[in-house]
């Protein structure tokens, strides 16, 4: 502790250590960020299915939004982020497939093909460490894969409660350690299979900020191994995580920012961020997120932050002028 010290010097010393320890490179030099991702200036969030099963946008409606966006900004600069694309948000975590009620395999393939034809990059959402424990493939999963404290207390995660009647008692969820080879292979295998089949360009890994001192497997080493495997299997794949911390900066080049706190400025040297999925809708509707209502308005670009607009059913019809203005602003600004 040095009461008279310079905080900037301390930060620089720490970042020098992080760069050495985790092979952290400035964003422009990162080997794990594909060239196309350096040109992004707008993230478009397309909300699919709510936890309750309510549909905001099906695959056909998502493609219509992308066509609208592509007519107003260079499509190559757009990343389309898809929360709730696989079905009921969170409930379907762990078993990823095209949701029949959103259009099924044919509809999702048409969305992916249509985005690719436009030149827009798609980024479906996957849970990095959370599954529905009741799904058949997880009923008999190795219990040592569960995230736990150093003394063995089971980790229960963020316990979302969509209708506020369950006292945040989400016993149907299992939080799994990406350091566990079985879970990491399961998740990576599903991502690789779907990316090969449908041809999307990016993957968002939810709740990667979660870390516990698990005595069985290293959480951070698991994230690093997962990223290395996916990049080896799909070299041009962009990986994004949720909420960066210093070591995690070395695993992913793009992050969804935390809505609950201010992100550290120093990370701008290494990564880019975009708004949280509960943000960015002109009327403040949070889509699949459990808040329901949050701060209204698209998120403008800032240093290290990509402009972000969220779309749900009715967004274009009710807020077209705001959407047009936000896209125009993003079109005028680079990363």
CSV table of C-alpha atoms in Angstrom, one decimal:
chain,number,residue,atom,x,y,z
A,1,UNK,CA,0.0,0.0,0.0
A,2,UNK,CA,1.4,3.4,-1.1
A,3,UNK,CA,-0.7,6.3,-0.1
A,4,UNK,CA,1.4,8.7,-2.0
A,5,UNK,CA,1.7,6.7,-5.1
A,6,UNK,CA,0.4,7.4,-8.6
A,7,UNK,CA,-2.6,5.2,-9.5
A,8,UNK,CA,-1.7,5.4,-13.1
A,9,UNK,CA,1.7,4.0,-12.5
A,10,UNK,CA,0.2,1.1,-10.5
A,11,UNK,CA,-2.2,0.4,-13.3
A,12,UNK,CA,0.5,0.4,-15.9
A,13,UNK,CA,2.6,-2.0,-13.8
A,14,UNK,CA,-0.3,-4.3,-13.4
A,15,UNK,CA,-1.2,-4.3,-17.1
A,16,UNK,CA,2.4,-5.0,-18.0
A,17,UNK,CA,2.1,-8.1,-15.9
A,18,UNK,CA,-1.2,-9.1,-17.4
A,19,UNK,CA,0.2,-8.7,-20.9
A,20,UNK,CA,3.1,-11.0,-20.1
A,21,UNK,CA,1.1,-13.6,-18.2
A,22,UNK,CA,-1.8,-13.9,-20.6
A,23,UNK,CA,-0.2,-13.0,-23.9
A,24,UNK,CA,-2.5,-10.0,-24.1
A,25,UNK,CA,-2.2,-7.9,-27.3
A,26,UNK,CA,-3.6,-4.5,-28.3
A,27,UNK,CA,-6.9,-4.8,-30.1
A,28,UNK,CA,-5.4,-3.9,-33.5
A,29,UNK,CA,-2.8,-6.7,-33.1
A,30,UNK,CA,-4.9,-9.5,-31.6
A,31,UNK,CA,-4.5,-12.8,-33.5
A,32,UNK,CA,-7.8,-14.0,-32.3
A,33,UNK,CA,-9.9,-11.2,-33.8
A,34,UNK,CA,-10.7,-11.7,-37.5
A,35,UNK,CA,-10.0,-8.9,-39.9
A,36,UNK,CA,-13.7,-8.3,-40.6
A,37,UNK,CA,-14.4,-7.7,-36.9
A,38,UNK,CA,-12.1,-4.6,-36.8
A,39,UNK,CA,-14.5,-2.8,-39.1
A,40,UNK,CA,-17.6,-3.2,-37.0
A,41,UNK,CA,-19.4,-0.1,-35.9
A,42,UNK,CA,-22.9,-1.3,-35.0
A,43,UNK,CA,-24.4,-4.2,-33.0
A,44,UNK,CA,-28.0,-5.0,-33.8
A,45,UNK,CA,-29.7,-7.1,-31.1
A,46,UNK,CA,-32.5,-9.3,-32.3
A,47,UNK,CA,-34.6,-10.7,-29.4
A,48,UNK,CA,-36.0,-14.1,-30.1
A,49,UNK,CA,-38.0,-16.0,-27.4
A,50,UNK,CA,-38.6,-15.0,-23.8
A,51,UNK,CA,-38.2,-17.5,-20.9
A,52,UNK,CA,-42.0,-17.8,-20.8
A,53,UNK,CA,-42.2,-18.7,-24.5
A,54,UNK,CA,-43.3,-15.3,-25.7
A,55,UNK,CA,-41.9,-14.6,-29.2
A,56,UNK,CA,-40.5,-11.2,-29.9
A,57,UNK,CA,-39.0,-11.9,-33.3
A,58,UNK,CA,-39.0,-15.1,-35.3
A,59,UNK,CA,-36.3,-15.8,-37.8
A,60,UNK,CA,-38.2,-14.3,-40.7
A,61,UNK,CA,-38.8,-11.1,-38.7
A,62,UNK,CA,-35.1,-11.0,-37.8
A,63,UNK,CA,-34.2,-11.1,-41.4
A,64,UNK,CA,-36.6,-8.3,-42.3
A,65,UNK,CA,-34.9,-6.1,-39.6
A,66,UNK,CA,-31.5,-6.9,-41.1
A,67,UNK,CA,-32.6,-5.9,-44.6
A,68,UNK,CA,-33.9,-2.6,-43.1
A,69,UNK,CA,-30.5,-2.0,-41.4
A,70,UNK,CA,-28.4,-3.1,-44.4
A,71,UNK,CA,-30.1,-0.4,-46.6
A,72,UNK,CA,-28.9,2.3,-44.2
A,73,UNK,CA,-25.3,1.3,-43.3
A,74,UNK,CA,-22.5,-0.8,-44.9
A,75,UNK,CA,-23.6,-4.3,-43.9
A,76,UNK,CA,-20.0,-5.5,-43.3
A,77,UNK,CA,-19.9,-3.1,-40.3
A,78,UNK,CA,-22.9,-4.7,-38.7
A,79,UNK,CA,-22.9,-7.5,-36.1
A,80,UNK,CA,-26.3,-9.1,-35.4
A,81,UNK,CA,-26.6,-10.5,-31.9
A,82,UNK,CA,-29.2,-13.1,-31.3
A,83,UNK,CA,-30.4,-13.7,-27.6
A,84,UNK,CA,-33.1,-16.2,-27.3
A,85,UNK,CA,-32.6,-17.6,-30.8
A,86,UNK,CA,-32.6,-21.3,-29.6
A,87,UNK,CA,-35.9,-21.1,-27.8
A,88,UNK,CA,-36.9,-20.1,-24.3
A,89,UNK,CA,-34.1,-17.9,-22.9
A,90,UNK,CA,-32.1,-19.6,-20.2
A,91,UNK,CA,-34.5,-22.6,-20.1
A,92,UNK,CA,-33.1,-24.0,-23.3
A,93,UNK,CA,-29.5,-23.4,-22.3
A,94,UNK,CA,-27.3,-26.5,-22.8
A,95,UNK,CA,-29.3,-27.9,-25.8
A,96,UNK,CA,-28.9,-25.6,-28.7
A,97,UNK,CA,-30.9,-26.0,-31.9
A,98,UNK,CA,-33.2,-23.9,-34.1
A,99,UNK,CA,-36.4,-23.3,-32.3
A,100,UNK,CA,-39.5,-24.7,-34.1
A,101,UNK,CA,-41.7,-21.8,-33.0
A,102,UNK,CA,-39.3,-19.3,-34.5
A,103,UNK,CA,-39.1,-21.1,-37.8
A,104,UNK,CA,-37.1,-24.2,-37.1
A,105,UNK,CA,-34.1,-25.4,-39.1
A,106,UNK,CA,-35.3,-24.1,-42.4
A,107,UNK,CA,-36.1,-20.7,-41.0
A,108,UNK,CA,-32.8,-20.4,-39.2
A,109,UNK,CA,-30.9,-21.5,-42.3
A,110,UNK,CA,-32.7,-18.8,-44.3
A,111,UNK,CA,-31.8,-16.2,-41.7
A,112,UNK,CA,-28.1,-17.2,-41.8
A,113,UNK,CA,-28.0,-17.4,-45.6
A,114,UNK,CA,-29.9,-14.1,-45.8
A,115,UNK,CA,-27.5,-12.3,-43.5
A,116,UNK,CA,-24.5,-13.7,-45.3
A,117,UNK,CA,-25.9,-12.5,-48.6
A,118,UNK,CA,-26.4,-9.0,-47.2
A,119,UNK,CA,-22.9,-9.0,-45.7
A,120,UNK,CA,-24.0,-8.9,-42.1
A,121,UNK,CA,-22.3,-11.0,-39.5
A,122,UNK,CA,-24.5,-13.2,-37.2
A,123,UNK,CA,-23.7,-13.9,-33.5
A,124,UNK,CA,-25.9,-16.4,-31.7
A,125,UNK,CA,-25.9,-16.6,-27.9
A,126,UNK,CA,-24.7,-19.6,-25.9
A,127,UNK,CA,-24.4,-20.1,-22.2
A,128,UNK,CA,-20.8,-20.6,-21.2
A,129,UNK,CA,-21.5,-22.2,-17.9
A,130,UNK,CA,-25.2,-22.6,-17.3
A,131,UNK,CA,-27.6,-25.3,-18.4
A,132,UNK,CA,-31.1,-26.5,-17.6
A,133,UNK,CA,-30.4,-29.5,-15.3
A,134,UNK,CA,-33.7,-31.1,-16.4
A,135,UNK,CA,-32.7,-31.5,-20.0
A,136,UNK,CA,-32.1,-35.3,-20.8
A,137,UNK,CA,-28.4,-34.9,-21.6
A,138,UNK,CA,-27.7,-33.3,-18.2
A,139,UNK,CA,-29.7,-35.4,-15.8
A,140,UNK,CA,-26.8,-37.8,-15.2
A,141,UNK,CA,-24.0,-35.4,-16.0
A,142,UNK,CA,-20.8,-35.7,-13.9
A,143,UNK,CA,-21.6,-33.9,-10.6
A,144,UNK,CA,-18.0,-32.7,-10.3
A,145,UNK,CA,-18.7,-30.4,-13.3
A,146,UNK,CA,-20.9,-28.2,-11.1
A,147,UNK,CA,-19.3,-24.9,-10.1
A,148,UNK,CA,-18.5,-24.9,-6.4
A,149,UNK,CA,-16.6,-22.9,-3.8
A,150,UNK,CA,-13.3,-24.0,-2.4
A,151,UNK,CA,-15.1,-25.8,0.4
A,152,UNK,CA,-17.6,-27.4,-1.9
A,153,UNK,CA,-20.6,-25.1,-1.7
A,154,UNK,CA,-22.6,-25.3,-4.9
A,155,UNK,CA,-22.7,-22.1,-7.0
A,156,UNK,CA,-26.2,-20.9,-7.9
A,157,UNK,CA,-25.4,-18.1,-10.3
A,158,UNK,CA,-27.6,-15.1,-10.9
A,159,UNK,CA,-30.9,-16.8,-10.1
A,160,UNK,CA,-33.1,-14.8,-12.4
A,161,UNK,CA,-36.8,-14.7,-11.6
A,162,UNK,CA,-39.0,-13.6,-14.5
A,163,UNK,CA,-42.3,-13.3,-12.7
A,164,UNK,CA,-41.0,-12.6,-9.2
A,165,UNK,CA,-43.0,-15.5,-7.7
A,166,UNK,CA,-40.2,-18.0,-7.2
A,167,UNK,CA,-38.0,-16.1,-4.7
A,168,UNK,CA,-35.0,-16.5,-7.0
A,169,UNK,CA,-35.1,-20.2,-6.4
A,170,UNK,CA,-33.8,-21.5,-9.8
A,171,UNK,CA,-33.3,-25.2,-8.9
A,172,UNK,CA,-33.7,-26.2,-12.5
A,173,UNK,CA,-30.4,-24.5,-13.4
A,174,UNK,CA,-27.0,-26.2,-13.2
A,175,UNK,CA,-23.9,-24.0,-13.3
A,176,UNK,CA,-21.1,-25.9,-14.8
A,177,UNK,CA,-17.3,-25.3,-14.9
A,178,UNK,CA,-15.8,-24.7,-18.3
A,179,UNK,CA,-12.7,-26.2,-16.9
A,180,UNK,CA,-14.4,-29.6,-16.7
A,181,UNK,CA,-13.4,-31.5,-19.9
A,182,UNK,CA,-16.8,-33.1,-20.3
A,183,UNK,CA,-18.8,-29.8,-20.2
A,184,UNK,CA,-16.3,-28.0,-22.3
A,185,UNK,CA,-16.4,-30.7,-25.0
A,186,UNK,CA,-20.2,-30.7,-24.9
A,187,UNK,CA,-20.4,-27.0,-25.4
A,188,UNK,CA,-17.7,-26.7,-28.0
A,189,UNK,CA,-19.1,-29.6,-29.9
A,190,UNK,CA,-22.5,-28.1,-30.2
A,191,UNK,CA,-21.0,-24.7,-31.3
A,192,UNK,CA,-18.8,-26.3,-33.9
A,193,UNK,CA,-21.6,-28.4,-35.3
A,194,UNK,CA,-24.0,-25.5,-35.6
A,195,UNK,CA,-21.4,-23.1,-37.0
A,196,UNK,CA,-20.5,-25.7,-39.6
A,197,UNK,CA,-24.1,-26.3,-40.5
A,198,UNK,CA,-25.4,-22.8,-40.6
A,199,UNK,CA,-22.3,-20.7,-41.2
A,200,UNK,CA,-22.6,-17.9,-38.6
A,201,UNK,CA,-19.5,-15.8,-38.0
A,202,UNK,CA,-19.4,-15.1,-34.3
A,203,UNK,CA,-20.4,-16.7,-31.0
A,204,UNK,CA,-21.5,-14.9,-27.8
A,205,UNK,CA,-20.7,-16.8,-24.5
A,206,UNK,CA,-23.0,-15.7,-21.7
A,207,UNK,CA,-22.0,-15.1,-18.1
A,208,UNK,CA,-18.2,-15.5,-18.7
A,209,UNK,CA,-17.6,-13.1,-15.8
A,210,UNK,CA,-18.5,-15.9,-13.4
A,211,UNK,CA,-15.4,-17.1,-11.5
A,212,UNK,CA,-15.2,-19.2,-8.3
A,213,UNK,CA,-12.3,-20.9,-6.7
A,214,UNK,CA,-13.4,-24.4,-7.7
A,215,UNK,CA,-11.0,-27.0,-6.2
A,216,UNK,CA,-11.6,-29.5,-9.0
A,217,UNK,CA,-11.1,-27.5,-12.2
A,218,UNK,CA,-9.7,-24.0,-13.0
A,219,UNK,CA,-12.5,-21.8,-14.3
A,220,UNK,CA,-10.2,-19.4,-16.2
A,221,UNK,CA,-8.1,-22.2,-17.7
A,222,UNK,CA,-11.4,-23.6,-19.0
A,223,UNK,CA,-12.4,-20.4,-20.8
A,224,UNK,CA,-8.9,-20.2,-22.3
A,225,UNK,CA,-9.0,-23.8,-23.5
A,226,UNK,CA,-12.5,-23.3,-24.9
A,227,UNK,CA,-11.5,-20.3,-26.9
A,228,UNK,CA,-8.4,-22.0,-28.2
A,229,UNK,CA,-10.4,-25.0,-29.3
A,230,UNK,CA,-13.0,-23.0,-31.1
A,231,UNK,CA,-10.4,-20.8,-32.9
A,232,UNK,CA,-8.6,-23.9,-34.0
A,233,UNK,CA,-11.8,-25.5,-35.3
A,234,UNK,CA,-13.2,-22.3,-36.9
A,235,UNK,CA,-10.2,-19.8,-37.5
A,236,UNK,CA,-12.3,-16.8,-38.6
A,237,UNK,CA,-14.8,-17.1,-35.7
A,238,UNK,CA,-15.2,-14.0,-33.5
A,239,UNK,CA,-15.7,-14.9,-29.8
A,240,UNK,CA,-17.4,-12.5,-27.5
A,241,UNK,CA,-17.9,-12.8,-23.7
A,242,UNK,CA,-19.9,-11.0,-21.0
A,243,UNK,CA,-18.2,-8.5,-18.8
A,244,UNK,CA,-14.4,-8.4,-19.0
A,245,UNK,CA,-11.8,-8.7,-16.2
A,246,UNK,CA,-8.1,-8.3,-16.7
A,247,UNK,CA,-7.1,-12.0,-17.3
A,248,UNK,CA,-10.3,-12.6,-19.4
A,249,UNK,CA,-9.3,-9.9,-21.8
A,250,UNK,CA,-6.8,-12.4,-23.3
A,251,UNK,CA,-9.6,-14.9,-24.1
A,252,UNK,CA,-12.1,-12.8,-26.0
A,253,UNK,CA,-11.8,-9.7,-28.2
A,254,UNK,CA,-15.3,-8.5,-27.8
A,255,UNK,CA,-17.4,-8.1,-24.6
A,256,UNK,CA,-21.0,-7.3,-23.7
A,257,UNK,CA,-20.6,-4.6,-21.1
A,258,UNK,CA,-22.0,-4.9,-17.6
A,259,UNK,CA,-25.1,-2.8,-17.1
A,260,UNK,CA,-24.6,-2.9,-13.3
A,261,UNK,CA,-21.2,-1.1,-13.1
A,262,UNK,CA,-18.8,1.1,-15.0
A,263,UNK,CA,-16.3,-0.9,-17.1
A,264,UNK,CA,-12.6,-0.1,-16.6
A,265,UNK,CA,-11.2,2.3,-19.2
A,266,UNK,CA,-7.9,0.5,-19.5
A,267,UNK,CA,-9.6,-2.4,-21.4
A,268,UNK,CA,-10.2,-0.2,-24.4
A,269,UNK,CA,-6.6,-0.9,-25.4
A,270,UNK,CA,-7.3,-4.6,-25.8
A,271,UNK,CA,-11.0,-5.2,-26.6
A,272,UNK,CA,-14.2,-3.7,-27.9
A,273,UNK,CA,-17.5,-3.7,-26.1
A,274,UNK,CA,-21.2,-3.4,-27.0
A,275,UNK,CA,-24.2,-2.6,-24.9
A,276,UNK,CA,-25.9,-5.2,-22.6
A,277,UNK,CA,-28.9,-7.1,-24.0
A,278,UNK,CA,-31.2,-5.3,-21.6
A,279,UNK,CA,-30.2,-2.0,-23.2
A,280,UNK,CA,-30.6,-0.3,-26.6
A,281,UNK,CA,-34.3,-0.6,-27.3
A,282,UNK,CA,-35.9,2.8,-28.1
A,283,UNK,CA,-38.8,2.4,-25.7
A,284,UNK,CA,-36.7,0.7,-23.0
A,285,UNK,CA,-38.1,-2.8,-23.4
A,286,UNK,CA,-35.5,-5.4,-22.4
A,287,UNK,CA,-36.8,-8.3,-24.5
A,288,UNK,CA,-35.6,-11.7,-23.2
A,289,UNK,CA,-33.9,-10.2,-20.2
A,290,UNK,CA,-35.7,-10.4,-16.8
A,291,UNK,CA,-35.9,-6.7,-16.2
A,292,UNK,CA,-38.8,-6.0,-18.5
A,293,UNK,CA,-38.2,-2.3,-18.6
A,294,UNK,CA,-34.8,-0.5,-18.5
A,295,UNK,CA,-33.4,2.8,-19.8
A,296,UNK,CA,-34.9,3.7,-23.2
A,297,UNK,CA,-32.9,4.6,-26.3
A,298,UNK,CA,-30.3,3.2,-28.6
A,299,UNK,CA,-26.7,3.2,-27.3
A,300,UNK,CA,-24.4,5.6,-29.1
A,301,UNK,CA,-20.8,4.7,-29.9
A,302,UNK,CA,-18.1,5.9,-27.6
A,303,UNK,CA,-14.4,5.1,-27.2
A,304,UNK,CA,-14.1,1.4,-27.3
A,305,UNK,CA,-17.9,0.9,-27.4
A,306,UNK,CA,-19.8,-0.1,-30.5
A,307,UNK,CA,-23.2,1.6,-31.1
A,308,UNK,CA,-26.0,-0.8,-30.2
A,309,UNK,CA,-29.7,-1.0,-31.2
A,310,UNK,CA,-32.1,-3.6,-29.8
A,311,UNK,CA,-35.1,-4.8,-31.8
A,312,UNK,CA,-38.2,-6.6,-30.7
A,313,UNK,CA,-41.7,-7.0,-32.1
A,314,UNK,CA,-43.0,-3.5,-33.0
A,315,UNK,CA,-39.7,-1.6,-32.5
A,316,UNK,CA,-39.5,-0.6,-36.2
A,317,UNK,CA,-43.2,0.3,-36.3
A,318,UNK,CA,-43.3,2.4,-33.2
A,319,UNK,CA,-39.8,3.9,-33.1
A,320,UNK,CA,-38.7,4.1,-36.7
A,321,UNK,CA,-37.4,7.7,-36.5
A,322,UNK,CA,-35.2,6.9,-33.5
A,323,UNK,CA,-33.9,3.8,-35.2
A,324,UNK,CA,-33.1,5.7,-38.4
A,325,UNK,CA,-31.2,8.3,-36.5
A,326,UNK,CA,-29.2,5.8,-34.5
A,327,UNK,CA,-28.2,3.9,-37.6
A,328,UNK,CA,-27.2,7.1,-39.3
A,329,UNK,CA,-25.0,8.1,-36.4
A,330,UNK,CA,-23.3,4.7,-36.4
A,331,UNK,CA,-22.8,4.9,-40.1
A,332,UNK,CA,-20.8,8.1,-39.7
A,333,UNK,CA,-18.5,6.7,-37.0
A,334,UNK,CA,-16.0,3.9,-37.1
A,335,UNK,CA,-14.8,1.8,-34.3
